[in-house]
């Protein structure tokens, strides 16, 4: 036994007293010996790489526009929600009572799945299990027992029902981009209204109507007009974008932009952030690219736009610096530029339509813009989170080691510990989001979102199960030295 630890109880001794003594001893270790400064170890503004990369080998930098170069304020989500809600009422003839619903900031998180047939919005982990406590019908949680019953006595979603490579399945839809936050909230609000008022509805029709209303906000250009009218209110971090792009150009890097947004919108936004000569920084600018089809479909040719944004009719045999192009496809882009493989690094916010094809099919290096990461790291850096997580790990270790005691009193102690562990899990989940928790993990597994992130970016070397003893310090705290490592080893 480690120094100072309680000796094992003699046969016939009071195991209940022994178990609680070990409990209090471990709690003291966790709360007294957690080193000063253990919080704030992670930098919220850092760039995190899970693959080796030499930036000296990267010659060409590509960017998406929305939520990559242009970051938007939360006010935009309220505007999208309100406008789509009004479209439902005015054009789709939904009940006027829906007008009382407003956007709820922080209700939903990215990466959630929606089961169209069951009207369930939920978080699913990397192994296709629903995280209990995170299934919502409307704005109210669905009891765990009902969720399990709905899926045939299990939390598991079969593979054939899950989303395909692009986040669309036969009955489940995954919401992967930041623009989907108002859509999930509107979906939940409409269902809440119908359930509250006892109105029957067809789940498929409702989902399609809301998707169409949200799409109209984007496709008909309403959103673009709001942003263009008041860029100071909607666009964030303009000065930082200018600094990054200029630094790359000064280091002789080539830059290109591929976006689904129209030229007039991008032009006004880039002039606001970077300046009127922003196009001088880019070797290629492609608008209305129709991603993800841009990366997979060879049929659409490039078309040139003049300085006023009008389409030209001439055939494109080369992509010229300073010119604006519309549509096109990646295969022609690669042929005309010769920009192939790992010398290209492309940044985007959508794991499917921006990044997955580029890495898996074409060998480009890719960078995911994940604004939520900064928020979650700030939470991880708090003393409350650090103490809760460390005590949860220690309590798990105690349960693993002490489950050998199976007398009635010991079983009662173990049940109390399991209940406490569940309470701690719920507490740490609520620190991120009261409804759905972190976008990166469930209680103990990565989320489906995290899994896709890892599949898109090759992970760095991590321990396999049979290698775990060689990685003990990293396993316990995620590459952070455990102040009570010897004790953790002992109880395991």
CSV table of C-alpha atoms in Angstrom, one decimal:
chain,number,residue,atom,x,y,z
A,1,UNK,CA,0.0,0.0,0.0
A,2,UNK,CA,1.1,3.6,-0.6
A,3,UNK,CA,2.4,5.5,2.4
A,4,UNK,CA,-0.3,6.7,4.7
A,5,UNK,CA,-3.0,4.6,3.1
A,6,UNK,CA,-5.5,2.5,5.2
A,7,UNK,CA,-4.5,-1.2,5.6
A,8,UNK,CA,-6.8,-3.8,4.1
A,9,UNK,CA,-9.4,-4.9,6.6
A,10,UNK,CA,-8.9,-8.1,8.4
A,11,UNK,CA,-11.4,-10.9,7.6
A,12,UNK,CA,-14.7,-10.3,9.4
A,13,UNK,CA,-13.8,-6.6,10.1
A,14,UNK,CA,-16.1,-3.7,9.4
A,15,UNK,CA,-15.7,-3.2,5.7
A,16,UNK,CA,-18.2,-0.3,5.6
A,17,UNK,CA,-15.9,1.7,8.0
A,18,UNK,CA,-12.9,0.7,5.8
A,19,UNK,CA,-14.6,1.8,2.6
A,20,UNK,CA,-15.6,5.2,4.0
A,21,UNK,CA,-12.1,5.7,5.4
A,22,UNK,CA,-10.6,5.1,1.9
A,23,UNK,CA,-13.2,7.5,0.5
A,24,UNK,CA,-12.3,10.3,2.9
A,25,UNK,CA,-8.6,9.7,2.4
A,26,UNK,CA,-8.9,9.9,-1.3
A,27,UNK,CA,-11.1,13.1,-1.1
A,28,UNK,CA,-8.5,14.7,1.0
A,29,UNK,CA,-5.8,13.9,-1.5
A,30,UNK,CA,-7.8,15.3,-4.4
A,31,UNK,CA,-8.8,18.5,-2.7
A,32,UNK,CA,-5.7,19.2,-0.7
A,33,UNK,CA,-3.0,18.1,-3.1
A,34,UNK,CA,-4.3,19.4,-6.4
A,35,UNK,CA,-1.4,21.7,-7.2
A,36,UNK,CA,-1.7,25.5,-7.3
A,37,UNK,CA,-2.0,26.8,-10.8
A,38,UNK,CA,-3.5,23.5,-12.1
A,39,UNK,CA,-6.3,25.7,-13.6
A,40,UNK,CA,-5.6,27.9,-16.6
A,41,UNK,CA,-3.2,25.3,-18.0
A,42,UNK,CA,-4.9,25.4,-21.4
A,43,UNK,CA,-4.8,28.4,-23.7
A,44,UNK,CA,-8.2,29.2,-25.1
A,45,UNK,CA,-6.6,31.1,-28.0
A,46,UNK,CA,-4.2,28.3,-28.9
A,47,UNK,CA,-4.2,26.3,-32.2
A,48,UNK,CA,-4.5,22.6,-31.4
A,49,UNK,CA,-2.9,20.1,-33.8
A,50,UNK,CA,-3.6,16.4,-33.6
A,51,UNK,CA,-1.3,15.5,-36.5
A,52,UNK,CA,2.3,16.5,-37.1
A,53,UNK,CA,2.6,19.3,-39.6
A,54,UNK,CA,5.5,21.5,-40.7
A,55,UNK,CA,4.1,24.9,-41.7
A,56,UNK,CA,7.4,25.5,-43.6
A,57,UNK,CA,6.2,22.9,-46.1
A,58,UNK,CA,2.8,24.6,-46.6
A,59,UNK,CA,2.9,26.9,-49.6
A,60,UNK,CA,-0.8,27.6,-50.2
A,61,UNK,CA,-3.5,28.6,-47.7
A,62,UNK,CA,-7.2,28.3,-48.5
A,63,UNK,CA,-10.2,29.6,-46.6
A,64,UNK,CA,-13.9,29.4,-46.4
A,65,UNK,CA,-15.7,32.7,-45.7
A,66,UNK,CA,-18.7,32.3,-43.4
A,67,UNK,CA,-17.6,31.4,-39.9
A,68,UNK,CA,-14.0,31.0,-41.0
A,69,UNK,CA,-12.8,34.4,-42.2
A,70,UNK,CA,-16.0,36.1,-41.1
A,71,UNK,CA,-17.1,35.4,-37.6
A,72,UNK,CA,-20.7,36.5,-36.7
A,73,UNK,CA,-22.2,37.7,-33.5
A,74,UNK,CA,-25.0,35.8,-31.8
A,75,UNK,CA,-27.5,38.4,-32.9
A,76,UNK,CA,-27.5,36.8,-36.3
A,77,UNK,CA,-29.0,33.6,-34.8
A,78,UNK,CA,-31.9,35.5,-33.4
A,79,UNK,CA,-32.6,37.2,-36.8
A,80,UNK,CA,-32.5,33.8,-38.6
A,81,UNK,CA,-34.8,32.3,-36.0
A,82,UNK,CA,-37.3,35.1,-36.1
A,83,UNK,CA,-37.4,35.3,-39.9
A,84,UNK,CA,-37.9,31.6,-40.4
A,85,UNK,CA,-40.5,31.5,-37.6
A,86,UNK,CA,-42.4,34.3,-39.5
A,87,UNK,CA,-42.1,32.4,-42.8
A,88,UNK,CA,-43.8,29.4,-41.1
A,89,UNK,CA,-46.6,31.6,-39.9
A,90,UNK,CA,-47.1,33.8,-43.0
A,91,UNK,CA,-46.3,31.4,-45.9
A,92,UNK,CA,-46.8,27.9,-44.4
A,93,UNK,CA,-49.9,29.0,-42.4
A,94,UNK,CA,-48.6,27.7,-39.0
A,95,UNK,CA,-50.4,28.9,-35.9
A,96,UNK,CA,-49.9,32.6,-35.1
A,97,UNK,CA,-49.2,31.6,-31.5
A,98,UNK,CA,-45.7,30.6,-32.6
A,99,UNK,CA,-44.9,34.3,-32.8
A,100,UNK,CA,-44.5,34.3,-29.0
A,101,UNK,CA,-41.4,32.1,-29.2
A,102,UNK,CA,-38.0,33.8,-29.3
A,103,UNK,CA,-34.6,32.4,-30.0
A,104,UNK,CA,-33.1,30.8,-26.9
A,105,UNK,CA,-29.3,31.4,-26.9
A,106,UNK,CA,-27.5,28.4,-25.5
A,107,UNK,CA,-30.3,25.9,-25.9
A,108,UNK,CA,-28.7,23.7,-28.6
A,109,UNK,CA,-25.1,22.8,-29.4
A,110,UNK,CA,-23.5,21.7,-32.7
A,111,UNK,CA,-23.3,18.1,-33.6
A,112,UNK,CA,-26.8,17.0,-32.3
A,113,UNK,CA,-28.9,14.4,-34.1
A,114,UNK,CA,-32.6,14.8,-34.8
A,115,UNK,CA,-34.8,11.7,-35.2
A,116,UNK,CA,-37.4,12.8,-37.6
A,117,UNK,CA,-39.9,10.0,-36.9
A,118,UNK,CA,-39.7,10.4,-33.2
A,119,UNK,CA,-39.3,14.2,-33.0
A,120,UNK,CA,-36.2,13.7,-30.8
A,121,UNK,CA,-33.2,16.1,-30.6
A,122,UNK,CA,-30.4,14.3,-28.9
A,123,UNK,CA,-26.6,13.9,-28.4
A,124,UNK,CA,-25.1,10.7,-29.6
A,125,UNK,CA,-21.6,9.4,-28.8
A,126,UNK,CA,-18.9,8.0,-31.1
A,127,UNK,CA,-20.3,4.5,-30.6
A,128,UNK,CA,-23.9,5.4,-31.6
A,129,UNK,CA,-25.3,5.5,-28.0
A,130,UNK,CA,-27.7,8.2,-27.0
A,131,UNK,CA,-26.4,10.1,-23.9
A,132,UNK,CA,-29.2,9.7,-21.4
A,133,UNK,CA,-30.4,13.1,-20.1
A,134,UNK,CA,-29.8,14.8,-23.5
A,135,UNK,CA,-32.8,13.7,-25.5
A,136,UNK,CA,-35.4,16.5,-26.0
A,137,UNK,CA,-38.8,16.5,-27.6
A,138,UNK,CA,-39.7,20.2,-28.0
A,139,UNK,CA,-38.1,22.2,-25.2
A,140,UNK,CA,-38.5,19.5,-22.6
A,141,UNK,CA,-36.3,16.5,-21.8
A,142,UNK,CA,-37.6,13.0,-22.5
A,143,UNK,CA,-37.3,10.6,-19.5
A,144,UNK,CA,-34.4,8.1,-19.9
A,145,UNK,CA,-36.9,5.1,-19.6
A,146,UNK,CA,-38.9,6.5,-22.6
A,147,UNK,CA,-35.8,7.0,-24.7
A,148,UNK,CA,-34.7,3.4,-24.1
A,149,UNK,CA,-38.2,2.1,-24.9
A,150,UNK,CA,-38.4,4.1,-28.1
A,151,UNK,CA,-35.2,2.4,-29.3
A,152,UNK,CA,-36.3,-1.1,-28.5
A,153,UNK,CA,-34.9,-1.4,-25.0
A,154,UNK,CA,-31.5,0.1,-25.7
A,155,UNK,CA,-29.7,3.4,-26.0
A,156,UNK,CA,-28.0,2.3,-29.1
A,157,UNK,CA,-28.9,3.6,-32.6
A,158,UNK,CA,-28.2,1.0,-35.3
A,159,UNK,CA,-25.6,1.9,-38.0
A,160,UNK,CA,-28.1,1.7,-40.8
A,161,UNK,CA,-30.2,4.5,-39.2
A,162,UNK,CA,-27.2,6.8,-38.5
A,163,UNK,CA,-26.1,9.7,-40.6
A,164,UNK,CA,-24.1,9.0,-43.7
A,165,UNK,CA,-20.8,10.6,-44.6
A,166,UNK,CA,-22.4,14.0,-45.1
A,167,UNK,CA,-24.6,13.9,-42.0
A,168,UNK,CA,-27.8,12.7,-43.5
A,169,UNK,CA,-29.4,9.3,-42.7
A,170,UNK,CA,-32.7,7.7,-43.5
A,171,UNK,CA,-34.3,8.8,-40.3
A,172,UNK,CA,-31.6,10.8,-38.5
A,173,UNK,CA,-30.2,14.2,-39.5
A,174,UNK,CA,-27.1,15.6,-37.9
A,175,UNK,CA,-26.7,19.4,-37.4
A,176,UNK,CA,-23.0,20.1,-38.1
A,177,UNK,CA,-22.6,23.8,-38.9
A,178,UNK,CA,-23.0,26.9,-36.7
A,179,UNK,CA,-25.9,28.2,-38.8
A,180,UNK,CA,-27.9,25.1,-37.6
A,181,UNK,CA,-28.3,26.4,-34.1
A,182,UNK,CA,-31.3,28.6,-34.9
A,183,UNK,CA,-32.8,25.7,-36.9
A,184,UNK,CA,-32.6,23.3,-34.0
A,185,UNK,CA,-34.1,25.9,-31.6
A,186,UNK,CA,-37.0,26.6,-34.1
A,187,UNK,CA,-37.6,22.9,-34.5
A,188,UNK,CA,-37.8,22.5,-30.7
A,189,UNK,CA,-40.0,25.6,-30.3
A,190,UNK,CA,-42.6,24.5,-32.9
A,191,UNK,CA,-42.8,21.0,-31.5
A,192,UNK,CA,-43.2,22.5,-28.0
A,193,UNK,CA,-46.1,24.6,-29.2
A,194,UNK,CA,-47.9,21.7,-30.9
A,195,UNK,CA,-47.5,19.4,-27.9
A,196,UNK,CA,-48.5,22.1,-25.4
A,197,UNK,CA,-51.6,22.9,-27.3
A,198,UNK,CA,-52.5,19.2,-28.1
A,199,UNK,CA,-52.2,19.7,-31.9
A,200,UNK,CA,-51.4,16.6,-33.9
A,201,UNK,CA,-48.7,17.0,-36.6
A,202,UNK,CA,-46.9,14.9,-39.1
A,203,UNK,CA,-43.2,14.7,-38.0
A,204,UNK,CA,-41.8,14.5,-41.6
A,205,UNK,CA,-43.8,17.5,-42.9
A,206,UNK,CA,-42.9,19.6,-39.9
A,207,UNK,CA,-39.2,18.9,-40.2
A,208,UNK,CA,-39.3,19.6,-44.0
A,209,UNK,CA,-41.3,22.9,-43.5
A,210,UNK,CA,-38.8,24.1,-40.9
A,211,UNK,CA,-35.8,23.1,-43.1
A,212,UNK,CA,-37.4,24.9,-46.0
A,213,UNK,CA,-38.1,28.1,-44.0
A,214,UNK,CA,-34.5,28.2,-42.7
A,215,UNK,CA,-33.2,27.5,-46.3
A,216,UNK,CA,-35.3,30.5,-47.6
A,217,UNK,CA,-33.5,32.8,-45.1
A,218,UNK,CA,-30.2,31.9,-46.7
A,219,UNK,CA,-31.1,31.2,-50.3
A,220,UNK,CA,-33.3,34.3,-50.8
A,221,UNK,CA,-30.5,36.6,-49.5
A,222,UNK,CA,-32.3,38.0,-46.5
A,223,UNK,CA,-29.5,37.2,-44.2
A,224,UNK,CA,-27.0,38.9,-46.5
A,225,UNK,CA,-28.9,42.1,-46.4
A,226,UNK,CA,-28.9,42.2,-42.6
A,227,UNK,CA,-25.2,41.8,-42.4
A,228,UNK,CA,-24.4,44.2,-45.2
A,229,UNK,CA,-26.6,46.8,-43.5
A,230,UNK,CA,-24.9,46.7,-40.1
A,231,UNK,CA,-21.5,45.0,-40.3
A,232,UNK,CA,-20.2,46.5,-37.1
A,233,UNK,CA,-23.0,44.7,-35.2
A,234,UNK,CA,-22.7,41.4,-37.0
A,235,UNK,CA,-19.0,40.8,-37.9
A,236,UNK,CA,-16.4,40.1,-35.3
A,237,UNK,CA,-12.6,40.0,-35.3
A,238,UNK,CA,-12.0,42.0,-38.5
A,239,UNK,CA,-8.6,43.4,-37.4
A,240,UNK,CA,-7.3,39.9,-36.6
A,241,UNK,CA,-8.3,38.6,-40.0
A,242,UNK,CA,-6.4,41.4,-41.7
A,243,UNK,CA,-3.3,40.7,-39.6
A,244,UNK,CA,-3.3,37.0,-40.4
A,245,UNK,CA,-3.8,37.4,-44.2
A,246,UNK,CA,-1.1,40.1,-44.4
A,247,UNK,CA,1.4,38.0,-42.4
A,248,UNK,CA,0.9,35.0,-44.8
A,249,UNK,CA,1.3,37.2,-47.9
A,250,UNK,CA,4.5,38.8,-46.4
A,251,UNK,CA,5.9,35.3,-46.0
A,252,UNK,CA,5.3,34.6,-49.7
A,253,UNK,CA,2.4,32.3,-49.2
A,254,UNK,CA,-0.3,31.9,-51.8
A,255,UNK,CA,-3.9,32.5,-50.7
A,256,UNK,CA,-7.3,31.4,-52.1
A,257,UNK,CA,-10.9,31.7,-51.1
A,258,UNK,CA,-13.7,29.2,-51.8
A,259,UNK,CA,-17.1,30.1,-50.5
A,260,UNK,CA,-20.8,29.4,-51.1
A,261,UNK,CA,-21.7,33.0,-50.5
A,262,UNK,CA,-22.3,35.5,-53.4
A,263,UNK,CA,-19.6,37.9,-54.5
A,264,UNK,CA,-21.3,41.1,-53.5
A,265,UNK,CA,-21.8,39.9,-50.0
A,266,UNK,CA,-18.2,38.6,-49.6
A,267,UNK,CA,-16.8,41.8,-51.2
A,268,UNK,CA,-18.5,44.1,-48.7
A,269,UNK,CA,-17.6,41.9,-45.8
A,270,UNK,CA,-13.9,41.6,-46.8
A,271,UNK,CA,-13.7,45.4,-47.4
A,272,UNK,CA,-15.1,45.9,-43.9
A,273,UNK,CA,-12.5,43.5,-42.3
A,274,UNK,CA,-9.5,43.8,-44.6
A,275,UNK,CA,-9.8,46.9,-46.7
A,276,UNK,CA,-10.9,47.9,-50.2
A,277,UNK,CA,-7.8,46.2,-51.8
A,278,UNK,CA,-8.5,42.8,-50.1
A,279,UNK,CA,-8.5,41.0,-53.5
A,280,UNK,CA,-4.8,41.8,-53.9
A,281,UNK,CA,-4.1,39.4,-51.1
A,282,UNK,CA,-5.7,36.4,-52.9
A,283,UNK,CA,-4.4,34.5,-55.8
A,284,UNK,CA,-7.9,32.9,-56.4
A,285,UNK,CA,-11.4,33.9,-55.3
A,286,UNK,CA,-14.3,31.5,-56.0
A,287,UNK,CA,-17.8,32.4,-54.9
A,288,UNK,CA,-21.2,30.4,-55.0
A,289,UNK,CA,-19.1,27.3,-55.2
A,290,UNK,CA,-21.9,25.0,-54.1
A,291,UNK,CA,-19.9,23.0,-51.6
A,292,UNK,CA,-19.8,20.1,-50.9
A,293,UNK,CA,-20.7,19.4,-54.6
A,294,UNK,CA,-17.7,21.6,-55.6
A,295,UNK,CA,-15.4,18.9,-54.1
A,296,UNK,CA,-17.1,15.9,-55.6
A,297,UNK,CA,-18.9,16.8,-58.8
A,298,UNK,CA,-16.9,17.4,-62.0
A,299,UNK,CA,-19.7,18.8,-64.1
A,300,UNK,CA,-19.9,22.5,-63.3
A,301,UNK,CA,-17.3,24.6,-65.1
A,302,UNK,CA,-15.9,27.8,-63.7
A,303,UNK,CA,-17.4,31.1,-64.9
A,304,UNK,CA,-15.8,34.5,-64.6
A,305,UNK,CA,-17.4,37.5,-63.0
A,306,UNK,CA,-16.5,41.1,-63.9
A,307,UNK,CA,-15.8,43.7,-61.3
A,308,UNK,CA,-19.5,44.4,-60.9
A,309,UNK,CA,-20.3,40.8,-60.3
A,310,UNK,CA,-21.9,40.1,-63.7
A,311,UNK,CA,-21.3,36.7,-65.3
A,312,UNK,CA,-19.0,36.4,-68.4
A,313,UNK,CA,-19.6,33.8,-71.1
A,314,UNK,CA,-16.0,33.0,-72.1
A,315,UNK,CA,-14.4,29.6,-71.5
A,316,UNK,CA,-12.0,29.4,-68.5
A,317,UNK,CA,-8.6,28.0,-69.5
A,318,UNK,CA,-6.7,29.5,-66.6
A,319,UNK,CA,-7.5,31.0,-63.2
A,320,UNK,CA,-6.0,34.4,-63.0
A,321,UNK,CA,-5.0,36.4,-59.9
A,322,UNK,CA,-7.3,39.3,-59.2
A,323,UNK,CA,-10.3,37.7,-61.0
A,324,UNK,CA,-13.5,36.4,-59.5
A,325,UNK,CA,-14.9,33.0,-60.4
A,326,UNK,CA,-18.2,31.4,-59.8
A,327,UNK,CA,-19.1,27.7,-59.3
A,328,UNK,CA,-16.6,25.3,-60.9
A,329,UNK,CA,-15.3,22.1,-59.3
A,330,UNK,CA,-12.2,21.0,-57.4
A,331,UNK,CA,-10.9,18.7,-60.2
A,332,UNK,CA,-10.7,21.7,-62.6
A,333,UNK,CA,-9.2,23.8,-59.8
A,334,UNK,CA,-6.4,21.2,-59.2
A,335,UNK,CA,-5.8,20.9,-62.9
A,336,UNK,CA,-5.5,24.6,-63.5
A,337,UNK,CA,-3.5,25.5,-60.5
A,338,UNK,CA,-1.4,22.4,-59.8
A,339,UNK,CA,-2.1,22.9,-56.0
A,340,UNK,CA,-2.0,19.4,-54.8
A,341,UNK,CA,-1.3,17.4,-51.6
A,342,UNK,CA,0.2,18.4,-48.3
A,343,UNK,CA,1.5,21.8,-49.5
A,344,UNK,CA,-2.1,23.1,-49.3
A,345,UNK,CA,-3.7,23.9,-46.0
A,346,UNK,CA,-7.4,24.7,-46.1
A,347,UNK,CA,-9.5,26.2,-43.3
A,348,UNK,CA,-13.3,25.7,-42.9
A,349,UNK,CA,-15.9,25.3,-40.2
A,350,UNK,CA,-18.0,22.5,-41.6
A,351,UNK,CA,-16.4,19.0,-41.1
A,352,UNK,CA,-18.3,17.5,-44.0
A,353,UNK,CA,-18.8,20.1,-46.7
A,354,UNK,CA,-15.5,21.9,-46.1
A,355,UNK,CA,-12.9,19.5,-44.8
A,356,UNK,CA,-13.6,15.7,-45.0
A,357,UNK,CA,-13.4,15.4,-48.8
A,358,UNK,CA,-10.3,17.6,-49.1
A,359,UNK,CA,-8.4,15.5,-46.7
A,360,UNK,CA,-9.7,12.0,-47.5
A,361,UNK,CA,-10.0,12.3,-51.3
A,362,UNK,CA,-7.3,14.9,-52.3
A,363,UNK,CA,-4.7,14.8,-49.5
A,364,UNK,CA,-4.9,18.5,-48.6
A,365,UNK,CA,-4.0,19.5,-45.0
A,366,UNK,CA,-7.1,20.9,-43.3
A,367,UNK,CA,-7.8,23.1,-40.3
A,368,UNK,CA,-11.2,23.1,-38.5
A,369,UNK,CA,-12.4,26.4,-37.2
A,370,UNK,CA,-14.3,25.5,-34.0
A,371,UNK,CA,-15.4,28.7,-32.1
A,372,UNK,CA,-16.9,26.6,-29.3
A,373,UNK,CA,-13.4,25.3,-28.4
A,374,UNK,CA,-12.5,28.6,-26.8
A,375,UNK,CA,-15.6,28.6,-24.6
A,376,UNK,CA,-15.1,25.0,-23.6
A,377,UNK,CA,-11.5,25.5,-22.7
A,378,UNK,CA,-12.4,28.5,-20.4
A,379,UNK,CA,-14.8,26.2,-18.6
A,380,UNK,CA,-12.2,23.4,-18.3
A,381,UNK,CA,-9.8,25.9,-16.8
A,382,UNK,CA,-12.1,26.7,-13.9
A,383,UNK,CA,-11.4,25.4,-10.5
A,384,UNK,CA,-14.9,24.0,-10.2
A,385,UNK,CA,-14.5,21.8,-13.3
A,386,UNK,CA,-10.9,20.7,-12.4
A,387,UNK,CA,-11.9,19.6,-8.9
A,388,UNK,CA,-15.1,17.9,-10.2
A,389,UNK,CA,-13.3,16.0,-12.9
A,390,UNK,CA,-10.4,14.9,-10.7
A,391,UNK,CA,-12.7,13.7,-7.9
A,392,UNK,CA,-14.9,11.9,-10.5
A,393,UNK,CA,-11.8,10.1,-11.7
A,394,UNK,CA,-10.7,9.2,-8.2
A,395,UNK,CA,-14.2,8.0,-7.2
A,396,UNK,CA,-14.2,5.8,-10.4
A,397,UNK,CA,-10.9,4.3,-9.3
A,398,UNK,CA,-12.3,3.6,-5.8
A,399,UNK,CA,-15.4,1.9,-7.3
A,400,UNK,CA,-13.2,-0.3,-9.5
A,401,UNK,CA,-10.9,-1.3,-6.7
A,402,UNK,CA,-13.5,-1.7,-3.9
A,403,UNK,CA,-16.3,-3.6,-5.9
A,404,UNK,CA,-14.8,-6.8,-4.5
A,405,UNK,CA,-16.7,-6.2,-1.3
A,406,UNK,CA,-20.1,-7.7,-1.8
A,407,UNK,CA,-21.7,-7.8,1.7
A,408,UNK,CA,-24.9,-5.9,2.1
A,409,UNK,CA,-23.4,-2.9,3.9
A,410,UNK,CA,-20.6,-2.6,1.4
A,411,UNK,CA,-23.0,-2.8,-1.5
A,412,UNK,CA,-24.9,0.1,0.0
A,413,UNK,CA,-21.8,2.2,0.2
A,414,UNK,CA,-20.9,1.4,-3.4
A,415,UNK,CA,-24.4,2.4,-4.5
A,416,UNK,CA,-24.0,5.7,-2.7
A,417,UNK,CA,-20.7,6.3,-4.5
A,418,UNK,CA,-22.2,5.5,-7.9
A,419,UNK,CA,-25.0,7.9,-7.2
A,420,UNK,CA,-22.5,10.6,-6.3
A,421,UNK,CA,-20.5,9.9,-9.4
A,422,UNK,CA,-23.6,10.3,-11.5
A,423,UNK,CA,-24.4,13.6,-9.8
A,424,UNK,CA,-20.8,14.8,-10.5
A,425,UNK,CA,-21.2,13.8,-14.2
A,426,UNK,CA,-24.4,15.9,-14.4
A,427,UNK,CA,-22.7,18.8,-12.7
A,428,UNK,CA,-19.8,18.8,-15.2
A,429,UNK,CA,-22.2,18.4,-18.1
A,430,UNK,CA,-24.2,21.4,-17.0
A,431,UNK,CA,-21.1,23.6,-16.8
A,432,UNK,CA,-21.0,23.4,-20.6
A,433,UNK,CA,-24.7,23.4,-21.6
A,434,UNK,CA,-27.6,22.4,-19.2
A,435,UNK,CA,-29.4,20.6,-22.0
A,436,UNK,CA,-26.7,18.8,-23.9
A,437,UNK,CA,-23.3,19.3,-22.3
A,438,UNK,CA,-20.0,19.6,-24.2
A,439,UNK,CA,-20.0,19.3,-28.0
A,440,UNK,CA,-16.8,17.1,-27.7
A,441,UNK,CA,-17.8,14.4,-25.2
A,442,UNK,CA,-20.6,12.6,-23.4
A,443,UNK,CA,-20.0,11.4,-19.8
A,444,UNK,CA,-17.1,9.2,-20.7
A,445,UNK,CA,-17.0,8.8,-24.5
A,446,UNK,CA,-16.3,11.2,-27.4
A,447,UNK,CA,-19.4,12.6,-29.1
A,448,UNK,CA,-20.3,11.6,-32.7
A,449,UNK,CA,-19.1,15.2,-33.6
A,450,UNK,CA,-15.7,14.4,-32.0
A,451,UNK,CA,-15.4,11.1,-33.8
A,452,UNK,CA,-16.0,12.9,-37.1
A,453,UNK,CA,-13.4,15.5,-36.1
A,454,UNK,CA,-10.9,12.8,-35.4
A,455,UNK,CA,-11.6,10.9,-38.7
A,456,UNK,CA,-11.1,14.1,-40.6
A,457,UNK,CA,-7.8,14.8,-38.9
A,458,UNK,CA,-5.4,12.0,-38.3
A,459,UNK,CA,-5.0,11.7,-34.5
A,460,UNK,CA,-1.6,11.8,-32.8
A,461,UNK,CA,-0.3,8.7,-31.2
A,462,UNK,CA,-2.4,7.7,-28.2
A,463,UNK,CA,-2.3,4.5,-26.0
A,464,UNK,CA,-4.1,1.4,-27.0
A,465,UNK,CA,-5.7,-0.5,-24.2
A,466,UNK,CA,-2.8,-3.0,-23.8
A,467,UNK,CA,-0.4,-0.1,-23.8
A,468,UNK,CA,-2.2,1.8,-21.0
A,469,UNK,CA,0.2,1.0,-18.2
A,470,UNK,CA,3.0,2.7,-20.1
A,471,UNK,CA,0.9,5.8,-20.4
A,472,UNK,CA,-0.4,6.0,-16.9
A,473,UNK,CA,0.2,9.7,-16.2
A,474,UNK,CA,-1.3,10.8,-19.6
A,475,UNK,CA,-4.2,8.5,-19.1
A,476,UNK,CA,-5.2,9.9,-15.7
A,477,UNK,CA,-5.2,13.5,-16.5
A,478,UNK,CA,-4.7,14.1,-20.2
A,479,UNK,CA,-1.0,14.8,-20.4
A,480,UNK,CA,-1.0,16.6,-17.0
A,481,UNK,CA,0.9,15.2,-14.1
A,482,UNK,CA,-1.4,13.8,-11.4
A,483,UNK,CA,-0.5,15.0,-7.9
A,484,UNK,CA,-1.7,11.8,-6.4
A,485,UNK,CA,-0.6,9.4,-9.1
A,486,UNK,CA,0.9,6.9,-6.7
A,487,UNK,CA,-2.4,6.7,-4.8
A,488,UNK,CA,-4.3,6.3,-8.0
A,489,UNK,CA,-2.1,3.4,-9.0
A,490,UNK,CA,-2.6,1.8,-5.6
A,491,UNK,CA,-6.4,2.0,-5.7
A,492,UNK,CA,-6.5,0.6,-9.2
